[in-house]
Amino acid sequence: MSAFFTQKQGELVPAPHARGPWSSDMLHGRLLGGLAARAIERRYAQPGLHFARLTVDLFRNSPMVPVTVETSLVRSGRRILVADAIIATDQGVIGRASAVLLRQGEQPDGEQTFVTPAWDAPPPDGPPADARAAWTPPFDLWRVTEWGEPGAGRVWLRETYPLVDEEPVTPFVRAALAADFASPLSNAGVEGLRFINADYTLTLARLPAGEVIGVETTGHLSADGVATGQVTMHDRGGPFGFCVVTAVANTMGIGGR
């Protein structure tokens, strides 16, 4: 499988399948979050430091042109490291990201008053169904619930392409890529997706294990064309993190029934 991006002379050149669902000439926002996570991880990962948060701001659509990612250290302390990333093209800055790494240590004694329960959706045991849609995602997608059904949306996801060249997709980058699905899942309506997200914030108690990640809607609120949604993220071992998104109404829309 060819990667979404190829490194050439300091730039990341997108392949045709890096396009998003909104336009055939627009980079998919999920990939920009993945590139930011990759750059921060490659520069600042340290033994004993855990990637606890990643916030990705997607404030400008980008055409299918080469991308650069520059990172900078904000704070390096005994128990915390904060790093930023700027994502740009030759047309200017298209996004930014901020990551928080926390020092791992001994788990406190005692029980929590509440712990997010595991969901009751078994992981997939076969290939995804052949979905007929205007845009076919360049990753494996198993729909536990169908689009437009009332109630919480649920899916399982699995990456099928490398992000950059032949590099393995790390658990942190895998989580960052899957987190972008919080928007279409939590903001979907009966008539299809009518919101496009401006950002997402991924928080992780631990990194996901394995290649398959589950995403489950746990909240949606919207008014006057502005929405906020949240999901719980699962792997085969149970929940491992959350993602919150903000989104704005978009009349183009995707899907529906």
PDB file of C-alpha atoms in Angstrom:
ATOM      1  CA  MET A   1       0.000   0.000   0.000  1.00  0.00           C
ATOM      2  CA  SER A   2       1.408   3.409  -0.937  1.00  0.00           C
ATOM      3  CA  ALA A   3       1.717   5.946   1.886  1.00  0.00           C
ATOM      4  CA  PHE A   4      -0.442   9.055   2.179  1.00  0.00           C
ATOM      5  CA  PHE A   5       2.715  11.205   2.017  1.00  0.00           C
ATOM      6  CA  THR A   6       6.206  10.877   0.574  1.00  0.00           C
ATOM      7  CA  GLN A   7       9.139  12.854   1.966  1.00  0.00           C
ATOM      8  CA  LYS A   8      10.882  14.912  -0.723  1.00  0.00           C
ATOM      9  CA  GLN A   9      13.386  17.694  -0.023  1.00  0.00           C
ATOM     10  CA  GLY A  10      11.991  18.503   3.407  1.00  0.00           C
ATOM     11  CA  GLU A  11       8.354  18.441   2.330  1.00  0.00           C
ATOM     12  CA  LEU A  12       5.596  15.847   2.641  1.00  0.00           C
ATOM     13  CA  VAL A  13       4.029  15.288  -0.772  1.00  0.00           C
ATOM     14  CA  PRO A  14       0.458  13.907  -0.691  1.00  0.00           C
ATOM     15  CA  ALA A  15      -0.699  10.915  -2.691  1.00  0.00           C
ATOM     16  CA  PRO A  16      -4.098  11.032  -4.477  1.00  0.00           C
ATOM     17  CA  HIS A  17      -5.782   9.021  -1.708  1.00  0.00           C
ATOM     18  CA  ALA A  18      -4.879  11.753   0.852  1.00  0.00           C
ATOM     19  CA  ARG A  19      -7.927  13.732  -0.284  1.00  0.00           C
ATOM     20  CA  GLY A  20     -10.834  14.263   2.079  1.00  0.00           C
ATOM     21  CA  PRO A  21     -14.588  13.712   1.717  1.00  0.00           C
ATOM     22  CA  TRP A  22     -15.536  17.381   1.259  1.00  0.00           C
ATOM     23  CA  SER A  23     -13.618  18.006  -1.994  1.00  0.00           C
ATOM     24  CA  SER A  24     -11.451  16.004  -4.380  1.00  0.00           C
ATOM     25  CA  ASP A  25      -8.797  18.747  -4.159  1.00  0.00           C
ATOM     26  CA  MET A  26      -8.708  19.051  -0.362  1.00  0.00           C
ATOM     27  CA  LEU A  27      -6.355  17.273   2.028  1.00  0.00           C
ATOM     28  CA  HIS A  28      -8.112  15.235   4.683  1.00  0.00           C
ATOM     29  CA  GLY A  29      -7.879  16.938   8.073  1.00  0.00           C
ATOM     30  CA  ARG A  30      -7.294  13.642   9.849  1.00  0.00           C
ATOM     31  CA  LEU A  31      -3.963  13.314   8.059  1.00  0.00           C
ATOM     32  CA  LEU A  32      -2.795  16.729   9.237  1.00  0.00           C
ATOM     33  CA  GLY A  33      -3.434  15.670  12.820  1.00  0.00           C
ATOM     34  CA  GLY A  34      -1.527  12.472  12.156  1.00  0.00           C
ATOM     35  CA  LEU A  35       1.412  14.404  10.703  1.00  0.00           C
ATOM     36  CA  ALA A  36       1.505  16.702  13.735  1.00  0.00           C
ATOM     37  CA  ALA A  37       1.445  13.727  16.116  1.00  0.00           C
ATOM     38  CA  ARG A  38       4.205  12.037  14.120  1.00  0.00           C
ATOM     39  CA  ALA A  39       6.454  15.108  14.160  1.00  0.00           C
ATOM     40  CA  ILE A  40       6.012  15.748  17.894  1.00  0.00           C
ATOM     41  CA  GLU A  41       6.537  12.092  18.736  1.00  0.00           C
ATOM     42  CA  ARG A  42       9.699  11.822  16.644  1.00  0.00           C
ATOM     43  CA  ARG A  43      11.181  14.914  18.296  1.00  0.00           C
ATOM     44  CA  TYR A  44      10.029  14.728  21.923  1.00  0.00           C
ATOM     45  CA  ALA A  45       9.112  11.146  22.887  1.00  0.00           C
ATOM     46  CA  GLN A  46      11.041  10.026  25.985  1.00  0.00           C
ATOM     47  CA  PRO A  47      10.951   6.874  28.133  1.00  0.00           C
ATOM     48  CA  GLY A  48       8.493   7.334  30.988  1.00  0.00           C
ATOM     49  CA  LEU A  49       6.657  10.258  29.358  1.00  0.00           C
ATOM     50  CA  HIS A  50       3.139   9.499  28.170  1.00  0.00           C
ATOM     51  CA  PHE A  51       1.290  11.382  25.427  1.00  0.00           C
ATOM     52  CA  ALA A  52      -1.730  12.490  27.471  1.00  0.00           C
ATOM     53  CA  ARG A  53      -3.235  15.148  25.195  1.00  0.00           C
ATOM     54  CA  LEU A  54      -3.148  16.263  21.572  1.00  0.00           C
ATOM     55  CA  THR A  55      -5.097  19.297  20.377  1.00  0.00           C
ATOM     56  CA  VAL A  56      -5.254  19.878  16.622  1.00  0.00           C
ATOM     57  CA  ASP A  57      -6.584  23.143  15.172  1.00  0.00           C
ATOM     58  CA  LEU A  58      -7.715  22.866  11.547  1.00  0.00           C
ATOM     59  CA  PHE A  59      -8.433  26.495  10.701  1.00  0.00           C
ATOM     60  CA  ARG A  60      -7.721  26.499   6.970  1.00  0.00           C
ATOM     61  CA  ASN A  61      -8.535  24.040   4.210  1.00  0.00           C
ATOM     62  CA  SER A  62      -5.541  22.901   2.216  1.00  0.00           C
ATOM     63  CA  PRO A  63      -5.434  21.815  -1.420  1.00  0.00           C
ATOM     64  CA  MET A  64      -3.483  18.729  -2.407  1.00  0.00           C
ATOM     65  CA  VAL A  65      -0.051  20.327  -2.171  1.00  0.00           C
ATOM     66  CA  PRO A  66       3.144  19.509  -0.215  1.00  0.00           C
ATOM     67  CA  VAL A  67       3.060  20.073   3.540  1.00  0.00           C
ATOM     68  CA  THR A  68       5.712  20.935   6.120  1.00  0.00           C
ATOM     69  CA  VAL A  69       5.519  20.381   9.885  1.00  0.00           C
ATOM     70  CA  GLU A  70       7.703  22.373  12.292  1.00  0.00           C
ATOM     71  CA  THR A  71       7.814  21.601  16.016  1.00  0.00           C
ATOM     72  CA  SER A  72       8.870  23.664  19.021  1.00  0.00           C
ATOM     73  CA  LEU A  73       9.328  22.959  22.723  1.00  0.00           C
ATOM     74  CA  VAL A  74       7.094  25.010  25.013  1.00  0.00           C
ATOM     75  CA  ARG A  75       7.930  23.527  28.404  1.00  0.00           C
ATOM     76  CA  SER A  76      10.096  20.678  29.701  1.00  0.00           C
ATOM     77  CA  GLY A  77       9.688  20.013  33.412  1.00  0.00           C
ATOM     78  CA  ARG A  78      10.124  17.125  35.809  1.00  0.00           C
ATOM     79  CA  ARG A  79       6.600  15.788  35.270  1.00  0.00           C
ATOM     80  CA  ILE A  80       5.387  17.535  32.109  1.00  0.00           C
ATOM     81  CA  LEU A  81       6.534  18.312  28.589  1.00  0.00           C
ATOM     82  CA  VAL A  82       4.551  20.563  26.240  1.00  0.00           C
ATOM     83  CA  ALA A  83       5.319  20.832  22.533  1.00  0.00           C
ATOM     84  CA  ASP A  84       3.703  22.585  19.594  1.00  0.00           C
ATOM     85  CA  ALA A  85       3.605  21.902  15.861  1.00  0.00           C
ATOM     86  CA  ILE A  86       2.853  24.223  12.938  1.00  0.00           C
ATOM     87  CA  ILE A  87       1.502  22.689   9.733  1.00  0.00           C
ATOM     88  CA  ALA A  88       2.014  24.750   6.579  1.00  0.00           C
ATOM     89  CA  THR A  89       2.078  24.760   2.789  1.00  0.00           C
ATOM     90  CA  ASP A  90       3.556  27.288   0.382  1.00  0.00           C
ATOM     91  CA  GLN A  91       0.251  29.153   0.767  1.00  0.00           C
ATOM     92  CA  GLY A  92       0.751  29.668   4.507  1.00  0.00           C
ATOM     93  CA  VAL A  93      -0.103  28.034   7.824  1.00  0.00           C
ATOM     94  CA  ILE A  94      -3.059  25.648   7.608  1.00  0.00           C
ATOM     95  CA  GLY A  95      -3.109  24.166  11.115  1.00  0.00           C
ATOM     96  CA  ARG A  96      -1.374  23.801  14.436  1.00  0.00           C
ATOM     97  CA  ALA A  97      -1.185  21.284  17.228  1.00  0.00           C
ATOM     98  CA  SER A  98      -0.209  21.130  20.886  1.00  0.00           C
ATOM     99  CA  ALA A  99       0.766  18.025  22.829  1.00  0.00           C
ATOM    100  CA  VAL A 100       1.110  17.392  26.558  1.00  0.00           C
ATOM    101  CA  LEU A 101       3.316  14.544  27.786  1.00  0.00           C
ATOM    102  CA  LEU A 102       3.049  13.535  31.447  1.00  0.00           C
ATOM    103  CA  ARG A 103       5.453  11.538  33.594  1.00  0.00           C
ATOM    104  CA  GLN A 104       4.152   8.058  34.362  1.00  0.00           C
ATOM    105  CA  GLY A 105       4.344   6.781  37.931  1.00  0.00           C
ATOM    106  CA  GLU A 106       2.640   4.697  40.581  1.00  0.00           C
ATOM    107  CA  GLN A 107      -1.145   4.436  40.290  1.00  0.00           C
ATOM    108  CA  PRO A 108      -2.900   5.838  43.418  1.00  0.00           C
ATOM    109  CA  ASP A 109      -4.539   3.318  45.742  1.00  0.00           C
ATOM    110  CA  GLY A 110      -8.295   3.016  46.060  1.00  0.00           C
ATOM    111  CA  GLU A 111     -11.193   2.925  43.629  1.00  0.00           C
ATOM    112  CA  GLN A 112     -12.519   5.762  41.520  1.00  0.00           C
ATOM    113  CA  THR A 113     -16.102   6.906  42.078  1.00  0.00           C
ATOM    114  CA  PHE A 114     -16.753   6.354  38.364  1.00  0.00           C
ATOM    115  CA  VAL A 115     -14.839   4.657  35.551  1.00  0.00           C
ATOM    116  CA  THR A 116     -15.972   4.711  31.918  1.00  0.00           C
ATOM    117  CA  PRO A 117     -17.283   1.229  31.143  1.00  0.00           C
ATOM    118  CA  ALA A 118     -16.246  -0.884  28.190  1.00  0.00           C
ATOM    119  CA  TRP A 119     -18.776  -0.946  25.381  1.00  0.00           C
ATOM    120  CA  ASP A 120     -20.574  -4.086  24.272  1.00  0.00           C
ATOM    121  CA  ALA A 121     -19.501  -3.944  20.602  1.00  0.00           C
ATOM    122  CA  PRO A 122     -17.213  -6.887  19.828  1.00  0.00           C
ATOM    123  CA  PRO A 123     -14.204  -6.095  17.631  1.00  0.00           C
ATOM    124  CA  PRO A 124     -14.481  -7.038  13.952  1.00  0.00           C
ATOM    125  CA  ASP A 125     -13.603 -10.569  12.900  1.00  0.00           C
ATOM    126  CA  GLY A 126     -13.696 -10.113   9.136  1.00  0.00           C
ATOM    127  CA  PRO A 127     -13.314  -7.558   6.343  1.00  0.00           C
ATOM    128  CA  PRO A 128     -15.540  -4.460   6.313  1.00  0.00           C
ATOM    129  CA  ALA A 129     -18.761  -4.532   4.341  1.00  0.00           C
ATOM    130  CA  ASP A 130     -18.572  -3.078   0.850  1.00  0.00           C
ATOM    131  CA  ALA A 131     -20.083   0.359   1.426  1.00  0.00           C
ATOM    132  CA  ARG A 132     -21.508   2.235  -1.541  1.00  0.00           C
ATOM    133  CA  ALA A 133     -20.949   5.931  -0.856  1.00  0.00           C
ATOM    134  CA  ALA A 134     -19.872   9.139  -2.565  1.00  0.00           C
ATOM    135  CA  TRP A 135     -16.540   8.926  -0.742  1.00  0.00           C
ATOM    136  CA  THR A 136     -14.842   5.658   0.146  1.00  0.00           C
ATOM    137  CA  PRO A 137     -12.580   6.085   3.184  1.00  0.00           C
ATOM    138  CA  PRO A 138      -8.917   5.098   2.723  1.00  0.00           C
ATOM    139  CA  PHE A 139      -9.041   3.007   5.886  1.00  0.00           C
ATOM    140  CA  ASP A 140     -11.045   0.023   7.075  1.00  0.00           C
ATOM    141  CA  LEU A 141     -14.403   1.013   8.564  1.00  0.00           C
ATOM    142  CA  TRP A 142     -16.792  -1.325  10.353  1.00  0.00           C
ATOM    143  CA  ARG A 143     -20.134   0.280  11.164  1.00  0.00           C
ATOM    144  CA  VAL A 144     -21.584  -1.064  14.394  1.00  0.00           C
ATOM    145  CA  THR A 145     -24.498   1.355  13.886  1.00  0.00           C
ATOM    146  CA  GLU A 146     -25.719   2.671  10.543  1.00  0.00           C
ATOM    147  CA  TRP A 147     -25.506   6.320   9.510  1.00  0.00           C
ATOM    148  CA  GLY A 148     -28.634   8.299  10.331  1.00  0.00           C
ATOM    149  CA  GLU A 149     -29.881   5.942  13.021  1.00  0.00           C
ATOM    150  CA  PRO A 150     -31.077   7.680  16.191  1.00  0.00           C
ATOM    151  CA  GLY A 151     -28.797   7.170  19.181  1.00  0.00           C
ATOM    152  CA  ALA A 152     -25.080   6.901  19.763  1.00  0.00           C
ATOM    153  CA  GLY A 153     -22.946   6.146  16.714  1.00  0.00           C
ATOM    154  CA  ARG A 154     -20.376   3.351  16.914  1.00  0.00           C
ATOM    155  CA  VAL A 155     -17.636   2.264  14.518  1.00  0.00           C
ATOM    156  CA  TRP A 156     -14.389   0.324  14.448  1.00  0.00           C
ATOM    157  CA  LEU A 157     -11.477   1.721  12.395  1.00  0.00           C
ATOM    158  CA  ARG A 158      -8.190   0.332  11.100  1.00  0.00           C
ATOM    159  CA  GLU A 159      -5.479   2.091   9.106  1.00  0.00           C
ATOM    160  CA  THR A 160      -4.576   0.403   5.826  1.00  0.00           C
ATOM    161  CA  TYR A 161      -1.927   2.804   4.475  1.00  0.00           C
ATOM    162  CA  PRO A 162       1.304   4.101   6.018  1.00  0.00           C
ATOM    163  CA  LEU A 163       1.187   7.796   6.836  1.00  0.00           C
ATOM    164  CA  VAL A 164       4.669   8.685   5.549  1.00  0.00           C
ATOM    165  CA  ASP A 165       6.749   6.506   3.229  1.00  0.00           C
ATOM    166  CA  GLU A 166       7.109   2.993   4.684  1.00  0.00           C
ATOM    167  CA  GLU A 167       7.166   4.044   8.340  1.00  0.00           C
ATOM    168  CA  PRO A 168       5.074   1.931  10.709  1.00  0.00           C
ATOM    169  CA  VAL A 169       2.089   3.783  12.160  1.00  0.00           C
ATOM    170  CA  THR A 170       2.777   4.143  15.899  1.00  0.00           C
ATOM    171  CA  PRO A 171       0.026   3.791  18.516  1.00  0.00           C
ATOM    172  CA  PHE A 172       0.052   7.559  19.198  1.00  0.00           C
ATOM    173  CA  VAL A 173      -0.248   8.443  15.511  1.00  0.00           C
ATOM    174  CA  ARG A 174      -2.911   5.757  15.085  1.00  0.00           C
ATOM    175  CA  ALA A 175      -4.953   7.340  17.876  1.00  0.00           C
ATOM    176  CA  ALA A 176      -4.496  10.819  16.373  1.00  0.00           C
ATOM    177  CA  LEU A 177      -5.757   9.624  12.991  1.00  0.00           C
ATOM    178  CA  ALA A 178      -8.772   7.848  14.490  1.00  0.00           C
ATOM    179  CA  ALA A 179      -9.633  10.830  16.708  1.00  0.00           C
ATOM    180  CA  ASP A 180     -10.713  12.942  13.731  1.00  0.00           C
ATOM    181  CA  PHE A 181     -13.628  10.532  13.239  1.00  0.00           C
ATOM    182  CA  ALA A 182     -15.120  12.030  16.403  1.00  0.00           C
ATOM    183  CA  SER A 183     -16.618  14.795  14.272  1.00  0.00           C
ATOM    184  CA  PRO A 184     -18.553  12.796  11.668  1.00  0.00           C
ATOM    185  CA  LEU A 185     -19.691  10.319  14.301  1.00  0.00           C
ATOM    186  CA  SER A 186     -20.844  12.751  16.995  1.00  0.00           C
ATOM    187  CA  ASN A 187     -22.153  15.428  14.600  1.00  0.00           C
ATOM    188  CA  ALA A 188     -24.012  13.198  12.126  1.00  0.00           C
ATOM    189  CA  GLY A 189     -27.699  13.826  11.597  1.00  0.00           C
ATOM    190  CA  VAL A 190     -30.521  11.819  10.111  1.00  0.00           C
ATOM    191  CA  GLU A 191     -30.052  13.727   6.842  1.00  0.00           C
ATOM    192  CA  GLY A 192     -26.280  13.208   6.804  1.00  0.00           C
ATOM    193  CA  LEU A 193     -23.282  15.140   8.077  1.00  0.00           C
ATOM    194  CA  ARG A 194     -23.972  18.891   8.102  1.00  0.00           C
ATOM    195  CA  PHE A 195     -21.059  20.059  10.281  1.00  0.00           C
ATOM    196  CA  ILE A 196     -17.342  20.291   9.523  1.00  0.00           C
ATOM    197  CA  ASN A 197     -14.955  20.323  12.466  1.00  0.00           C
ATOM    198  CA  ALA A 198     -12.536  23.148  13.240  1.00  0.00           C
ATOM    199  CA  ASP A 199     -10.461  21.215  15.757  1.00  0.00           C
ATOM    200  CA  TYR A 200     -10.247  18.168  17.971  1.00  0.00           C
ATOM    201  CA  THR A 201      -8.719  17.407  21.353  1.00  0.00           C
ATOM    202  CA  LEU A 202      -7.650  13.851  22.077  1.00  0.00           C
ATOM    203  CA  THR A 203      -6.951  12.799  25.677  1.00  0.00           C
ATOM    204  CA  LEU A 204      -5.333   9.460  26.447  1.00  0.00           C
ATOM    205  CA  ALA A 205      -5.101   7.513  29.701  1.00  0.00           C
ATOM    206  CA  ARG A 206      -3.010   4.994  27.760  1.00  0.00           C
ATOM    207  CA  LEU A 207      -2.017   4.329  24.185  1.00  0.00           C
ATOM    208  CA  PRO A 208      -4.195   1.975  22.123  1.00  0.00           C
ATOM    209  CA  ALA A 209      -3.101  -1.629  21.739  1.00  0.00           C
ATOM    210  CA  GLY A 210      -3.416  -3.298  18.344  1.00  0.00           C
ATOM    211  CA  GLU A 211      -4.487  -1.959  14.982  1.00  0.00           C
ATOM    212  CA  VAL A 212      -8.248  -1.666  15.524  1.00  0.00           C
ATOM    213  CA  ILE A 213      -9.745   1.357  17.291  1.00  0.00           C
ATOM    214  CA  GLY A 214     -13.388   1.758  18.266  1.00  0.00           C
ATOM    215  CA  VAL A 215     -15.121   5.141  18.407  1.00  0.00           C
ATOM    216  CA  GLU A 216     -18.413   5.671  20.257  1.00  0.00           C
ATOM    217  CA  THR A 217     -20.503   8.838  20.432  1.00  0.00           C
ATOM    218  CA  THR A 218     -20.986   9.988  24.020  1.00  0.00           C
ATOM    219  CA  GLY A 219     -22.242  13.533  23.424  1.00  0.00           C
ATOM    220  CA  HIS A 220     -23.520  16.132  20.955  1.00  0.00           C
ATOM    221  CA  LEU A 221     -24.824  19.673  21.422  1.00  0.00           C
ATOM    222  CA  SER A 222     -25.461  22.277  18.745  1.00  0.00           C
ATOM    223  CA  ALA A 223     -27.157  25.657  18.343  1.00  0.00           C
ATOM    224  CA  ASP A 224     -27.097  28.421  15.729  1.00  0.00           C
ATOM    225  CA  GLY A 225     -24.820  26.450  13.426  1.00  0.00           C
ATOM    226  CA  VAL A 226     -22.124  25.650  16.007  1.00  0.00           C
ATOM    227  CA  ALA A 227     -21.656  22.154  17.427  1.00  0.00           C
ATOM    228  CA  THR A 228     -19.598  20.349  20.013  1.00  0.00           C
ATOM    229  CA  GLY A 229     -19.316  16.583  20.091  1.00  0.00           C
ATOM    230  CA  GLN A 230     -17.493  13.993  22.138  1.00  0.00           C
ATOM    231  CA  VAL A 231     -16.597  10.332  21.783  1.00  0.00           C
ATOM    232  CA  THR A 232     -15.034   7.562  23.824  1.00  0.00           C
ATOM    233  CA  MET A 233     -12.236   5.641  22.135  1.00  0.00           C
ATOM    234  CA  HIS A 234     -11.791   1.899  22.616  1.00  0.00           C
ATOM    235  CA  ASP A 235      -9.461  -0.916  21.672  1.00  0.00           C
ATOM    236  CA  ARG A 236      -9.930  -4.631  22.225  1.00  0.00           C
ATOM    237  CA  GLY A 237      -8.991  -4.158  25.892  1.00  0.00           C
ATOM    238  CA  GLY A 238     -11.546  -1.438  26.626  1.00  0.00           C
ATOM    239  CA  PRO A 239     -11.742   2.367  26.672  1.00  0.00           C
ATOM    240  CA  PHE A 240      -8.436   4.245  26.548  1.00  0.00           C
ATOM    241  CA  GLY A 241      -9.320   7.890  25.892  1.00  0.00           C
ATOM    242  CA  PHE A 242     -11.744  10.585  24.800  1.00  0.00           C
ATOM    243  CA  CYS A 243     -11.989  13.096  21.973  1.00  0.00           C
ATOM    244  CA  VAL A 244     -13.908  16.399  21.888  1.00  0.00           C
ATOM    245  CA  VAL A 245     -14.497  18.411  18.708  1.00  0.00           C
ATOM    246  CA  THR A 246     -15.977  21.766  17.761  1.00  0.00           C
ATOM    247  CA  ALA A 247     -17.661  22.143  14.393  1.00  0.00           C
ATOM    248  CA  VAL A 248     -19.469  24.676  12.233  1.00  0.00           C
ATOM    249  CA  ALA A 249     -22.473  24.130   9.973  1.00  0.00           C
ATOM    250  CA  ASN A 250     -21.556  23.211   6.410  1.00  0.00           C
ATOM    251  CA  THR A 251     -24.240  23.165   3.740  1.00  0.00           C
ATOM    252  CA  MET A 252     -22.295  20.852   1.423  1.00  0.00           C
ATOM    253  CA  GLY A 253     -23.116  17.864   3.591  1.00  0.00           C
ATOM    254  CA  ILE A 254     -22.075  14.227   3.305  1.00  0.00           C
ATOM    255  CA  GLY A 255     -24.273  11.167   3.215  1.00  0.00           C
ATOM    256  CA  GLY A 256     -27.794  10.956   4.579  1.00  0.00           C
ATOM    257  CA  ARG A 257     -30.629   8.552   4.036  1.00  0.00           C
TER     258      ARG A 257
END
